[in-house]
Coordinates of C-alpha atoms in Angstrom, one line a residue:
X1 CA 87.2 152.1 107.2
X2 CA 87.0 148.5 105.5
X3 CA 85.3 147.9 102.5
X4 CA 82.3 145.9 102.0
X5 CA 83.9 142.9 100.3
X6 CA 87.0 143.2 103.0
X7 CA 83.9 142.3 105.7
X8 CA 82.3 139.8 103.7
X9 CA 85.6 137.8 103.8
X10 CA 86.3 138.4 107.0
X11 CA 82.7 137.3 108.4
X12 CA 83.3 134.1 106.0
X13 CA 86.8 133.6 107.6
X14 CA 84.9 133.7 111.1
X15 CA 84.8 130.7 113.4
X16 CA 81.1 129.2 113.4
X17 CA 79.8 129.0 117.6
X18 CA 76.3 128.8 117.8
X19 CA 74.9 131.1 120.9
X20 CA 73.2 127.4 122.6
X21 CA 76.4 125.9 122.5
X22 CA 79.1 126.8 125.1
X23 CA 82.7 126.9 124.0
X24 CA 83.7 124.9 127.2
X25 CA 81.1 122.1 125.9
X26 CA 82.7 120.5 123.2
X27 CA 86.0 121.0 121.8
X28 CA 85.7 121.2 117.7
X29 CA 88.4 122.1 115.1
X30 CA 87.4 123.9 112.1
X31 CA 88.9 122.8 109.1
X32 CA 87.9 124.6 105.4
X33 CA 86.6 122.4 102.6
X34 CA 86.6 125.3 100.7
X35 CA 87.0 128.7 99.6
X36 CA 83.8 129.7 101.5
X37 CA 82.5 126.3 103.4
X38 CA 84.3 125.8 106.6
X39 CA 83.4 121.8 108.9
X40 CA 83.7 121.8 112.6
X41 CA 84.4 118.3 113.7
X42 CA 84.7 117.6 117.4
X43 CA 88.2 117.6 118.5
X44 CA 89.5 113.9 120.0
X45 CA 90.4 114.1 124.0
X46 CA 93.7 114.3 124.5
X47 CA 94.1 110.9 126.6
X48 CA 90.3 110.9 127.2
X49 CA 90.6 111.3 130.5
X50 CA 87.7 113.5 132.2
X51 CA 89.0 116.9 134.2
X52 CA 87.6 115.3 137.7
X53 CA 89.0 111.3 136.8
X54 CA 92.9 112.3 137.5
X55 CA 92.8 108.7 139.2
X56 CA 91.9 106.4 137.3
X57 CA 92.9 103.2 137.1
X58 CA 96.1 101.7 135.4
X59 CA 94.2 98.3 134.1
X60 CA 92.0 101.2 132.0
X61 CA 95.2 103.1 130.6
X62 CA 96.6 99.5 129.9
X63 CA 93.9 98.6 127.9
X64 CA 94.1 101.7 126.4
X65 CA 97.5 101.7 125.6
X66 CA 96.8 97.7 124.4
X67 CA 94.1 98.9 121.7
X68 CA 96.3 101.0 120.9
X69 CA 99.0 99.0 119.6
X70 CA 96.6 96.9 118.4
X71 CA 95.4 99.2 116.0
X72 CA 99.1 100.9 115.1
X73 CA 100.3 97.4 114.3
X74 CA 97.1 96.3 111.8
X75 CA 97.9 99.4 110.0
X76 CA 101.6 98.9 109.6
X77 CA 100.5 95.2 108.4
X78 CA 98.0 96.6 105.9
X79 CA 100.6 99.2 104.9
X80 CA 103.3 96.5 104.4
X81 CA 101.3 94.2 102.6
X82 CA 100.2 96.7 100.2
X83 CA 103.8 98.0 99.8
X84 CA 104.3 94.2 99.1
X85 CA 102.0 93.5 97.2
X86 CA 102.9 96.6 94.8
X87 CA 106.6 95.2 94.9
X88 CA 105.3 91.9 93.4
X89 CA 103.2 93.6 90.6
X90 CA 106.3 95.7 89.5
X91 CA 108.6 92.3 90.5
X92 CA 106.0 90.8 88.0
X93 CA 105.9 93.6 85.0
X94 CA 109.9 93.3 85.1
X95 CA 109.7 89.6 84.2
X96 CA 107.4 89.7 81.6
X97 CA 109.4 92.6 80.5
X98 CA 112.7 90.3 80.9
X99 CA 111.2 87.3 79.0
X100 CA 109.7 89.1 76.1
X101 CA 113.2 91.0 75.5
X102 CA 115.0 87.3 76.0
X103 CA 112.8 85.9 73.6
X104 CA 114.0 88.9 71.2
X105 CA 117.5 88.5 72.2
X106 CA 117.0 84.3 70.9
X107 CA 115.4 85.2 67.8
X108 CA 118.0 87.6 66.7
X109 CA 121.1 84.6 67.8
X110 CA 119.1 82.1 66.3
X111 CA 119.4 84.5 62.3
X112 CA 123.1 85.6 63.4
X113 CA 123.8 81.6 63.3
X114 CA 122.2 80.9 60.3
X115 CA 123.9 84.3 58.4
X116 CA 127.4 82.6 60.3
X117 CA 126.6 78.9 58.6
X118 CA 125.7 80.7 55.3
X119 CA 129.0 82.7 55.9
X120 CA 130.9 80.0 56.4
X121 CA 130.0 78.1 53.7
X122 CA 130.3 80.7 50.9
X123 CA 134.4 81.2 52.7
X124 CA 134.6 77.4 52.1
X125 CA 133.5 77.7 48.3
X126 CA 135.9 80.5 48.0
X127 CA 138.7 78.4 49.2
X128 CA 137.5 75.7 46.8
X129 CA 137.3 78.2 42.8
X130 CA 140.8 79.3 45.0
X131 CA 142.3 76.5 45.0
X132 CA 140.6 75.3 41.6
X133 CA 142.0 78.7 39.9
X134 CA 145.4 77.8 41.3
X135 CA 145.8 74.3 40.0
X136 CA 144.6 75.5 36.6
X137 CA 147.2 78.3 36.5
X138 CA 150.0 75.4 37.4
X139 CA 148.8 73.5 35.0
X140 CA 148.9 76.2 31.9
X141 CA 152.9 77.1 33.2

């Protein structure tokens, strides 16, 4: 025997089909929302071709078919230019990134050179007491 709360949830689980509505009448799909609330949308023909129009004519399906493509491609445009336009905003972040660390990369040469020139000059007075110190010690022997 099944509990109560075993036939609650199985009468929420249960397929919605109104008594004036006949099964054959409309095709629907029932899709939850959630836990308790379940939508029935009517289900999309497949080729939307009646049960008694088995002949119908090609210039129809072509057209079809046409609007079809149509539609496919405009979507693949709108999805490519959105994939491209994303590529350019990250293209764009990665320059400005780029430029702000070559700007520190300039700044930090820039003080290396002037610590080399203030190098260099202090190796050049060096040489000079050196050379100085020498000549003094030749001249005391």
């Amino acid at each position: 025997m099944a509990s109560a709360k075993r036939k609650r949830e199985n009468f929420a689980e249960a397929i919605y089909r109104p008594s004036h509505i006949k099964s054959t009448d409309l095709q629907t799909t029932n899709r939850r929302t959630s836990r308790r609330s379940l939508v029935s949308t009517q289900a999309p023909a497949a080729s939307d071709v009646e049960k008694g129009d088995i002949n119908r004519s090609s210039d129809e399906v072509d057209e079809s078919i046409a609007t079809l493509k149509l539609a496919a491609e405009s979507v693949t445009v709108r999805v490519l230019r959105e994939t491209a336009d994303e590529q350019a905003r990250v293209i764009q972040v990665m320059r400005s990134t780029i430029n702000a660390k070559d700007l520190k990369n300039q700044k930090l040469y820039r003080k290396i050179e002037r610590r080399d020139k203030r190098v260099g000059r202090l190796s050049k007075r060096v040489e000079r007491v050196d050379f100085a110190l020498f000549r003094t010690r030749l001249a005391e022997a």
